[in-house]
Amino acid sequence: MKRFGLYLLVFLALFLGAALAEGDCPLDCARCRNERDCFACPHCAVLFQTARPAAAATPVPAASAKPAPAVKPSPAPQVSTPNVPNSSPSTGDYTTLSVTVQEQKMLNLLNQDRARNGLSALPLDSQLSAIARAKSQEMMVKGYFAHESPTWGKAASMLTAFGYAYNGVGENIAHHATVEKAEAAFLSSSAHRIIMMGSQWKKVGIGVSTDQNGYVYVTELFVR
């Protein structure tokens, strides 16, 4: 009887080994029918003599992640008052140190046209150019085109607001595709031409601002 039991155990071991070699679970559980190395039941794990898989790494909850730093919006551009120091009679430095390429080109065109009419060239006043540039910038940003500024008023009151000393002032403004076309427009207008060709002027300030379409706003301030 004992020998019969031993034979039965040997037979079962051989049978189970053959079954496992074919990938079938002796318990015929639903999971083992789909996966050869099934760890669903302890019995299969022991028979295959293989370790259970390591636990999957626990994902970090989204709440524990550090939030990205907030990006502060850039402030909207503003038209600022140019840094023009107060002056009693302005005998300032008439250099082109703070003058743009477009402003220098406009000055050259102006003095060339004055020379053709037998007039002396006008020196460029950097303080006056800063004021003229502020006027051009304001016209561009606020979308108007006029001799009277909504902020500073007409040319005379604008110079006074900036503390610029003068005995007389004339103003030309233009809005054109280029400074060359602006100069041509000044010459074709008798009122603008009279101001440009005045022999009483001692110096000039020129301010040019360019809009998003490439058009220029030009302000010329002539003073004595």
PDB file of C-alpha atoms in Angstrom:
ATOM      1  CA  MET A   1       0.000   0.000   0.000  1.00  0.00           C
ATOM      2  CA  LYS A   2       2.836   2.358   0.894  1.00  0.00           C
ATOM      3  CA  ARG A   3       4.549   1.478  -2.383  1.00  0.00           C
ATOM      4  CA  PHE A   4       1.324   2.251  -4.261  1.00  0.00           C
ATOM      5  CA  GLY A   5       1.144   5.673  -2.611  1.00  0.00           C
ATOM      6  CA  LEU A   6       4.740   6.396  -3.564  1.00  0.00           C
ATOM      7  CA  TYR A   7       4.041   5.471  -7.178  1.00  0.00           C
ATOM      8  CA  LEU A   8       1.027   7.763  -7.144  1.00  0.00           C
ATOM      9  CA  LEU A   9       3.105  10.694  -5.909  1.00  0.00           C
ATOM     10  CA  VAL A  10       5.760  10.098  -8.580  1.00  0.00           C
ATOM     11  CA  PHE A  11       3.031   9.954 -11.215  1.00  0.00           C
ATOM     12  CA  LEU A  12       1.493  13.219 -10.030  1.00  0.00           C
ATOM     13  CA  ALA A  13       4.882  14.952  -9.995  1.00  0.00           C
ATOM     14  CA  LEU A  14       5.571  13.859 -13.584  1.00  0.00           C
ATOM     15  CA  PHE A  15       2.075  14.920 -14.615  1.00  0.00           C
ATOM     16  CA  LEU A  16       2.363  18.343 -13.026  1.00  0.00           C
ATOM     17  CA  GLY A  17       5.842  18.901 -14.535  1.00  0.00           C
ATOM     18  CA  ALA A  18       4.474  18.156 -18.005  1.00  0.00           C
ATOM     19  CA  ALA A  19       1.502  20.436 -17.399  1.00  0.00           C
ATOM     20  CA  LEU A  20       3.735  23.307 -16.275  1.00  0.00           C
ATOM     21  CA  ALA A  21       6.031  22.788 -19.229  1.00  0.00           C
ATOM     22  CA  GLU A  22       3.035  23.341 -21.468  1.00  0.00           C
ATOM     23  CA  GLY A  23       2.137  26.530 -19.600  1.00  0.00           C
ATOM     24  CA  ASP A  24      -1.112  25.273 -18.037  1.00  0.00           C
ATOM     25  CA  CYS A  25      -2.034  25.954 -14.442  1.00  0.00           C
ATOM     26  CA  PRO A  26      -2.942  22.783 -12.512  1.00  0.00           C
ATOM     27  CA  LEU A  27      -5.608  24.825 -10.708  1.00  0.00           C
ATOM     28  CA  ASP A  28      -6.948  26.111 -14.040  1.00  0.00           C
ATOM     29  CA  CYS A  29      -7.507  29.617 -12.621  1.00  0.00           C
ATOM     30  CA  ALA A  30      -8.756  32.271 -15.037  1.00  0.00           C
ATOM     31  CA  ARG A  31      -5.529  34.305 -14.873  1.00  0.00           C
ATOM     32  CA  CYS A  32      -3.280  31.310 -15.517  1.00  0.00           C
ATOM     33  CA  ARG A  33      -5.128  30.538 -18.709  1.00  0.00           C
ATOM     34  CA  ASN A  34      -3.877  33.868 -20.117  1.00  0.00           C
ATOM     35  CA  GLU A  35      -0.396  34.226 -18.582  1.00  0.00           C
ATOM     36  CA  ARG A  36       2.274  31.525 -18.310  1.00  0.00           C
ATOM     37  CA  ASP A  37       4.096  33.009 -15.304  1.00  0.00           C
ATOM     38  CA  CYS A  38       1.046  33.636 -13.205  1.00  0.00           C
ATOM     39  CA  PHE A  39       1.498  35.015  -9.695  1.00  0.00           C
ATOM     40  CA  ALA A  40      -2.195  35.181  -8.972  1.00  0.00           C
ATOM     41  CA  CYS A  41      -2.192  32.035  -6.818  1.00  0.00           C
ATOM     42  CA  PRO A  42       0.490  30.918  -4.308  1.00  0.00           C
ATOM     43  CA  HIS A  43       0.442  27.381  -5.717  1.00  0.00           C
ATOM     44  CA  CYS A  44       1.711  28.453  -9.147  1.00  0.00           C
ATOM     45  CA  ALA A  45       4.365  30.653  -7.633  1.00  0.00           C
ATOM     46  CA  VAL A  46       5.807  27.752  -5.681  1.00  0.00           C
ATOM     47  CA  LEU A  47       5.720  25.327  -8.597  1.00  0.00           C
ATOM     48  CA  PHE A  48       7.479  27.772 -10.940  1.00  0.00           C
ATOM     49  CA  GLN A  49      10.029  28.569  -8.170  1.00  0.00           C
ATOM     50  CA  THR A  50      10.244  32.186  -9.216  1.00  0.00           C
ATOM     51  CA  ALA A  51      10.114  35.300  -7.116  1.00  0.00           C
ATOM     52  CA  ARG A  52       7.140  37.573  -7.114  1.00  0.00           C
ATOM     53  CA  PRO A  53       7.736  40.824  -9.033  1.00  0.00           C
ATOM     54  CA  ALA A  54       8.896  43.856  -7.106  1.00  0.00           C
ATOM     55  CA  ALA A  55       6.206  46.315  -6.209  1.00  0.00           C
ATOM     56  CA  ALA A  56       5.786  49.088  -8.730  1.00  0.00           C
ATOM     57  CA  ALA A  57       7.125  52.457  -7.716  1.00  0.00           C
ATOM     58  CA  THR A  58       4.430  54.556  -6.148  1.00  0.00           C
ATOM     59  CA  PRO A  59       3.780  57.583  -8.329  1.00  0.00           C
ATOM     60  CA  VAL A  60       4.196  60.936  -6.672  1.00  0.00           C
ATOM     61  CA  PRO A  61       0.799  62.604  -6.304  1.00  0.00           C
ATOM     62  CA  ALA A  62       0.352  65.667  -8.433  1.00  0.00           C
ATOM     63  CA  ALA A  63      -0.392  67.693  -5.317  1.00  0.00           C
ATOM     64  CA  SER A  64       3.128  67.076  -3.979  1.00  0.00           C
ATOM     65  CA  ALA A  65       4.843  68.487  -7.066  1.00  0.00           C
ATOM     66  CA  LYS A  66       6.209  71.997  -6.639  1.00  0.00           C
ATOM     67  CA  PRO A  67       4.138  74.487  -8.629  1.00  0.00           C
ATOM     68  CA  ALA A  68       5.933  76.403 -11.379  1.00  0.00           C
ATOM     69  CA  PRO A  69       6.790  79.973 -10.388  1.00  0.00           C
ATOM     70  CA  ALA A  70       4.229  82.467 -11.603  1.00  0.00           C
ATOM     71  CA  VAL A  71       5.345  84.671 -14.494  1.00  0.00           C
ATOM     72  CA  LYS A  72       4.650  88.322 -13.851  1.00  0.00           C
ATOM     73  CA  PRO A  73       3.155  90.111 -16.868  1.00  0.00           C
ATOM     74  CA  SER A  74       5.310  92.820 -18.395  1.00  0.00           C
ATOM     75  CA  PRO A  75       4.030  96.315 -17.733  1.00  0.00           C
ATOM     76  CA  ALA A  76       2.393  98.126 -20.630  1.00  0.00           C
ATOM     77  CA  PRO A  77       4.633 100.679 -22.360  1.00  0.00           C
ATOM     78  CA  GLN A  78       4.151 104.245 -21.246  1.00  0.00           C
ATOM     79  CA  VAL A  79       5.099 107.547 -22.731  1.00  0.00           C
ATOM     80  CA  SER A  80       7.571 109.057 -20.313  1.00  0.00           C
ATOM     81  CA  THR A  81       8.718 112.620 -20.011  1.00  0.00           C
ATOM     82  CA  PRO A  82      12.190 112.984 -21.537  1.00  0.00           C
ATOM     83  CA  ASN A  83      15.031 113.776 -19.209  1.00  0.00           C
ATOM     84  CA  VAL A  84      15.466 117.414 -20.115  1.00  0.00           C
ATOM     85  CA  PRO A  85      17.200 119.458 -17.405  1.00  0.00           C
ATOM     86  CA  ASN A  86      15.950 122.915 -16.627  1.00  0.00           C
ATOM     87  CA  SER A  87      17.897 125.598 -18.381  1.00  0.00           C
ATOM     88  CA  SER A  88      18.096 129.329 -18.236  1.00  0.00           C
ATOM     89  CA  PRO A  89      19.256 130.615 -21.498  1.00  0.00           C
ATOM     90  CA  SER A  90      19.972 127.350 -23.291  1.00  0.00           C
ATOM     91  CA  THR A  91      23.487 127.466 -24.537  1.00  0.00           C
ATOM     92  CA  GLY A  92      23.647 123.664 -24.338  1.00  0.00           C
ATOM     93  CA  ASP A  93      25.881 121.246 -26.157  1.00  0.00           C
ATOM     94  CA  TYR A  94      24.639 120.989 -29.747  1.00  0.00           C
ATOM     95  CA  THR A  95      25.897 117.487 -30.417  1.00  0.00           C
ATOM     96  CA  THR A  96      24.195 114.470 -31.956  1.00  0.00           C
ATOM     97  CA  LEU A  97      25.161 112.175 -29.061  1.00  0.00           C
ATOM     98  CA  SER A  98      21.571 111.132 -28.263  1.00  0.00           C
ATOM     99  CA  VAL A  99      20.141 111.556 -31.759  1.00  0.00           C
ATOM    100  CA  THR A 100      18.875 108.618 -33.799  1.00  0.00           C
ATOM    101  CA  VAL A 101      19.958 107.807 -37.354  1.00  0.00           C
ATOM    102  CA  GLN A 102      16.607 109.005 -38.718  1.00  0.00           C
ATOM    103  CA  GLU A 103      16.888 112.292 -36.828  1.00  0.00           C
ATOM    104  CA  GLN A 104      20.419 112.889 -38.086  1.00  0.00           C
ATOM    105  CA  LYS A 105      19.253 112.164 -41.637  1.00  0.00           C
ATOM    106  CA  MET A 106      16.407 114.654 -41.222  1.00  0.00           C
ATOM    107  CA  LEU A 107      18.859 117.295 -39.986  1.00  0.00           C
ATOM    108  CA  ASN A 108      21.119 116.724 -43.001  1.00  0.00           C
ATOM    109  CA  LEU A 109      18.182 117.125 -45.396  1.00  0.00           C
ATOM    110  CA  LEU A 110      17.058 120.296 -43.648  1.00  0.00           C
ATOM    111  CA  ASN A 111      20.484 121.931 -43.752  1.00  0.00           C
ATOM    112  CA  GLN A 112      21.038 120.894 -47.376  1.00  0.00           C
ATOM    113  CA  ASP A 113      17.799 122.637 -48.348  1.00  0.00           C
ATOM    114  CA  ARG A 114      18.722 125.699 -46.298  1.00  0.00           C
ATOM    115  CA  ALA A 115      22.131 125.828 -48.012  1.00  0.00           C
ATOM    116  CA  ARG A 116      20.453 125.743 -51.444  1.00  0.00           C
ATOM    117  CA  ASN A 117      18.547 128.843 -50.382  1.00  0.00           C
ATOM    118  CA  GLY A 118      21.654 130.680 -49.149  1.00  0.00           C
ATOM    119  CA  LEU A 119      20.976 130.081 -45.451  1.00  0.00           C
ATOM    120  CA  SER A 120      23.374 128.867 -42.790  1.00  0.00           C
ATOM    121  CA  ALA A 121      23.060 125.403 -41.284  1.00  0.00           C
ATOM    122  CA  LEU A 122      21.270 125.094 -37.962  1.00  0.00           C
ATOM    123  CA  PRO A 123      23.013 123.301 -35.081  1.00  0.00           C
ATOM    124  CA  LEU A 124      21.101 120.472 -33.445  1.00  0.00           C
ATOM    125  CA  ASP A 125      20.219 120.974 -29.774  1.00  0.00           C
ATOM    126  CA  SER A 126      20.051 117.621 -27.986  1.00  0.00           C
ATOM    127  CA  GLN A 127      17.730 118.996 -25.256  1.00  0.00           C
ATOM    128  CA  LEU A 128      15.355 120.361 -27.866  1.00  0.00           C
ATOM    129  CA  SER A 129      15.515 117.060 -29.772  1.00  0.00           C
ATOM    130  CA  ALA A 130      14.452 115.177 -26.637  1.00  0.00           C
ATOM    131  CA  ILE A 131      11.358 117.385 -26.392  1.00  0.00           C
ATOM    132  CA  ALA A 132      10.600 116.976 -30.116  1.00  0.00           C
ATOM    133  CA  ARG A 133      11.001 113.217 -29.757  1.00  0.00           C
ATOM    134  CA  ALA A 134       8.538 113.167 -26.863  1.00  0.00           C
ATOM    135  CA  LYS A 135       5.984 114.966 -29.059  1.00  0.00           C
ATOM    136  CA  SER A 136       6.488 112.498 -31.951  1.00  0.00           C
ATOM    137  CA  GLN A 137       6.230 109.549 -29.581  1.00  0.00           C
ATOM    138  CA  GLU A 138       3.038 110.888 -28.045  1.00  0.00           C
ATOM    139  CA  MET A 139       1.416 111.393 -31.458  1.00  0.00           C
ATOM    140  CA  MET A 140       2.288 107.821 -32.415  1.00  0.00           C
ATOM    141  CA  VAL A 141       1.102 106.200 -29.160  1.00  0.00           C
ATOM    142  CA  LYS A 142      -2.055 108.277 -28.701  1.00  0.00           C
ATOM    143  CA  GLY A 143      -2.952 108.185 -32.386  1.00  0.00           C
ATOM    144  CA  TYR A 144      -3.319 111.870 -33.155  1.00  0.00           C
ATOM    145  CA  PHE A 145      -1.602 114.299 -35.535  1.00  0.00           C
ATOM    146  CA  ALA A 146      -1.790 117.957 -34.516  1.00  0.00           C
ATOM    147  CA  HIS A 147       0.327 120.885 -33.373  1.00  0.00           C
ATOM    148  CA  GLU A 148      -1.499 120.967 -30.052  1.00  0.00           C
ATOM    149  CA  SER A 149      -0.591 118.133 -27.680  1.00  0.00           C
ATOM    150  CA  PRO A 150      -3.310 116.874 -25.312  1.00  0.00           C
ATOM    151  CA  THR A 151      -0.602 116.729 -22.645  1.00  0.00           C
ATOM    152  CA  TRP A 152       1.572 119.810 -23.194  1.00  0.00           C
ATOM    153  CA  GLY A 153      -0.484 122.074 -25.451  1.00  0.00           C
ATOM    154  CA  LYS A 154       1.146 124.005 -28.294  1.00  0.00           C
ATOM    155  CA  ALA A 155       4.900 124.236 -28.916  1.00  0.00           C
ATOM    156  CA  ALA A 156       5.439 127.357 -26.769  1.00  0.00           C
ATOM    157  CA  SER A 157       3.700 125.938 -23.701  1.00  0.00           C
ATOM    158  CA  MET A 158       5.414 122.586 -24.233  1.00  0.00           C
ATOM    159  CA  LEU A 159       8.878 124.179 -24.068  1.00  0.00           C
ATOM    160  CA  THR A 160       7.846 126.089 -20.964  1.00  0.00           C
ATOM    161  CA  ALA A 161       6.582 122.857 -19.372  1.00  0.00           C
ATOM    162  CA  PHE A 162       9.999 121.305 -19.917  1.00  0.00           C
ATOM    163  CA  GLY A 163      11.799 124.365 -18.554  1.00  0.00           C
ATOM    164  CA  TYR A 164      13.417 125.205 -21.875  1.00  0.00           C
ATOM    165  CA  ALA A 165      14.317 128.886 -22.282  1.00  0.00           C
ATOM    166  CA  TYR A 166      13.595 130.469 -25.682  1.00  0.00           C
ATOM    167  CA  ASN A 167      12.692 133.760 -27.352  1.00  0.00           C
ATOM    168  CA  GLY A 168      10.644 132.337 -30.202  1.00  0.00           C
ATOM    169  CA  VAL A 169       9.626 128.897 -31.500  1.00  0.00           C
ATOM    170  CA  GLY A 170       8.298 127.381 -34.712  1.00  0.00           C
ATOM    171  CA  GLU A 171       7.087 123.801 -35.178  1.00  0.00           C
ATOM    172  CA  ASN A 172       6.775 121.495 -38.187  1.00  0.00           C
ATOM    173  CA  ILE A 173       5.217 118.028 -37.923  1.00  0.00           C
ATOM    174  CA  ALA A 174       4.865 115.262 -40.523  1.00  0.00           C
ATOM    175  CA  HIS A 175       3.654 111.670 -40.818  1.00  0.00           C
ATOM    176  CA  HIS A 176       5.094 109.933 -43.875  1.00  0.00           C
ATOM    177  CA  ALA A 177       6.645 106.705 -45.084  1.00  0.00           C
ATOM    178  CA  THR A 178      10.222 108.043 -44.780  1.00  0.00           C
ATOM    179  CA  VAL A 179      12.052 111.119 -43.523  1.00  0.00           C
ATOM    180  CA  GLU A 180      12.908 111.953 -47.145  1.00  0.00           C
ATOM    181  CA  LYS A 181       9.205 112.127 -48.016  1.00  0.00           C
ATOM    182  CA  ALA A 182       8.553 114.163 -44.886  1.00  0.00           C
ATOM    183  CA  GLU A 183      11.191 116.711 -45.958  1.00  0.00           C
ATOM    184  CA  ALA A 184       9.716 116.853 -49.469  1.00  0.00           C
ATOM    185  CA  ALA A 185       6.266 117.487 -47.977  1.00  0.00           C
ATOM    186  CA  PHE A 186       7.653 120.343 -45.859  1.00  0.00           C
ATOM    187  CA  LEU A 187       9.211 121.940 -48.931  1.00  0.00           C
ATOM    188  CA  SER A 188       5.978 121.660 -50.933  1.00  0.00           C
ATOM    189  CA  SER A 189       3.975 123.493 -48.254  1.00  0.00           C
ATOM    190  CA  SER A 190       4.443 127.259 -48.138  1.00  0.00           C
ATOM    191  CA  ALA A 191       3.645 127.476 -44.406  1.00  0.00           C
ATOM    192  CA  HIS A 192       6.160 124.763 -43.495  1.00  0.00           C
ATOM    193  CA  ARG A 193       8.748 126.138 -45.913  1.00  0.00           C
ATOM    194  CA  ILE A 194       8.607 129.605 -44.306  1.00  0.00           C
ATOM    195  CA  ILE A 195       9.418 128.065 -40.919  1.00  0.00           C
ATOM    196  CA  MET A 196      12.209 125.851 -42.325  1.00  0.00           C
ATOM    197  CA  MET A 197      13.863 128.721 -44.176  1.00  0.00           C
ATOM    198  CA  GLY A 198      13.604 131.283 -41.382  1.00  0.00           C
ATOM    199  CA  SER A 199      16.840 133.221 -40.915  1.00  0.00           C
ATOM    200  CA  GLN A 200      15.928 134.111 -37.319  1.00  0.00           C
ATOM    201  CA  TRP A 201      16.397 130.593 -35.942  1.00  0.00           C
ATOM    202  CA  LYS A 202      19.500 129.789 -33.895  1.00  0.00           C
ATOM    203  CA  LYS A 203      19.081 126.028 -33.424  1.00  0.00           C
ATOM    204  CA  VAL A 204      16.720 123.144 -34.103  1.00  0.00           C
ATOM    205  CA  GLY A 205      15.479 120.033 -32.336  1.00  0.00           C
ATOM    206  CA  ILE A 206      14.309 117.016 -34.353  1.00  0.00           C
ATOM    207  CA  GLY A 207      12.378 114.015 -32.998  1.00  0.00           C
ATOM    208  CA  VAL A 208      11.451 110.951 -35.069  1.00  0.00           C
ATOM    209  CA  SER A 209       9.340 107.973 -33.962  1.00  0.00           C
ATOM    210  CA  THR A 210       8.545 104.986 -36.183  1.00  0.00           C
ATOM    211  CA  ASP A 211       5.197 103.180 -35.956  1.00  0.00           C
ATOM    212  CA  GLN A 212       4.537  99.444 -36.412  1.00  0.00           C
ATOM    213  CA  ASN A 213       4.027  99.933 -40.155  1.00  0.00           C
ATOM    214  CA  GLY A 214       7.393 101.657 -40.594  1.00  0.00           C
ATOM    215  CA  TYR A 215       5.937 105.149 -41.050  1.00  0.00           C
ATOM    216  CA  VAL A 216       7.666 108.028 -39.309  1.00  0.00           C
ATOM    217  CA  TYR A 217       6.269 110.769 -37.084  1.00  0.00           C
ATOM    218  CA  VAL A 218       8.530 113.813 -37.373  1.00  0.00           C
ATOM    219  CA  THR A 219       8.593 116.874 -35.115  1.00  0.00           C
ATOM    220  CA  GLU A 220      10.891 119.829 -35.826  1.00  0.00           C
ATOM    221  CA  LEU A 221      11.254 122.616 -33.243  1.00  0.00           C
ATOM    222  CA  PHE A 222      13.027 125.783 -34.383  1.00  0.00           C
ATOM    223  CA  VAL A 223      14.026 128.279 -31.677  1.00  0.00           C
ATOM    224  CA  ARG A 224      15.840 131.566 -31.204  1.00  0.00           C
TER     225      ARG A 224
END
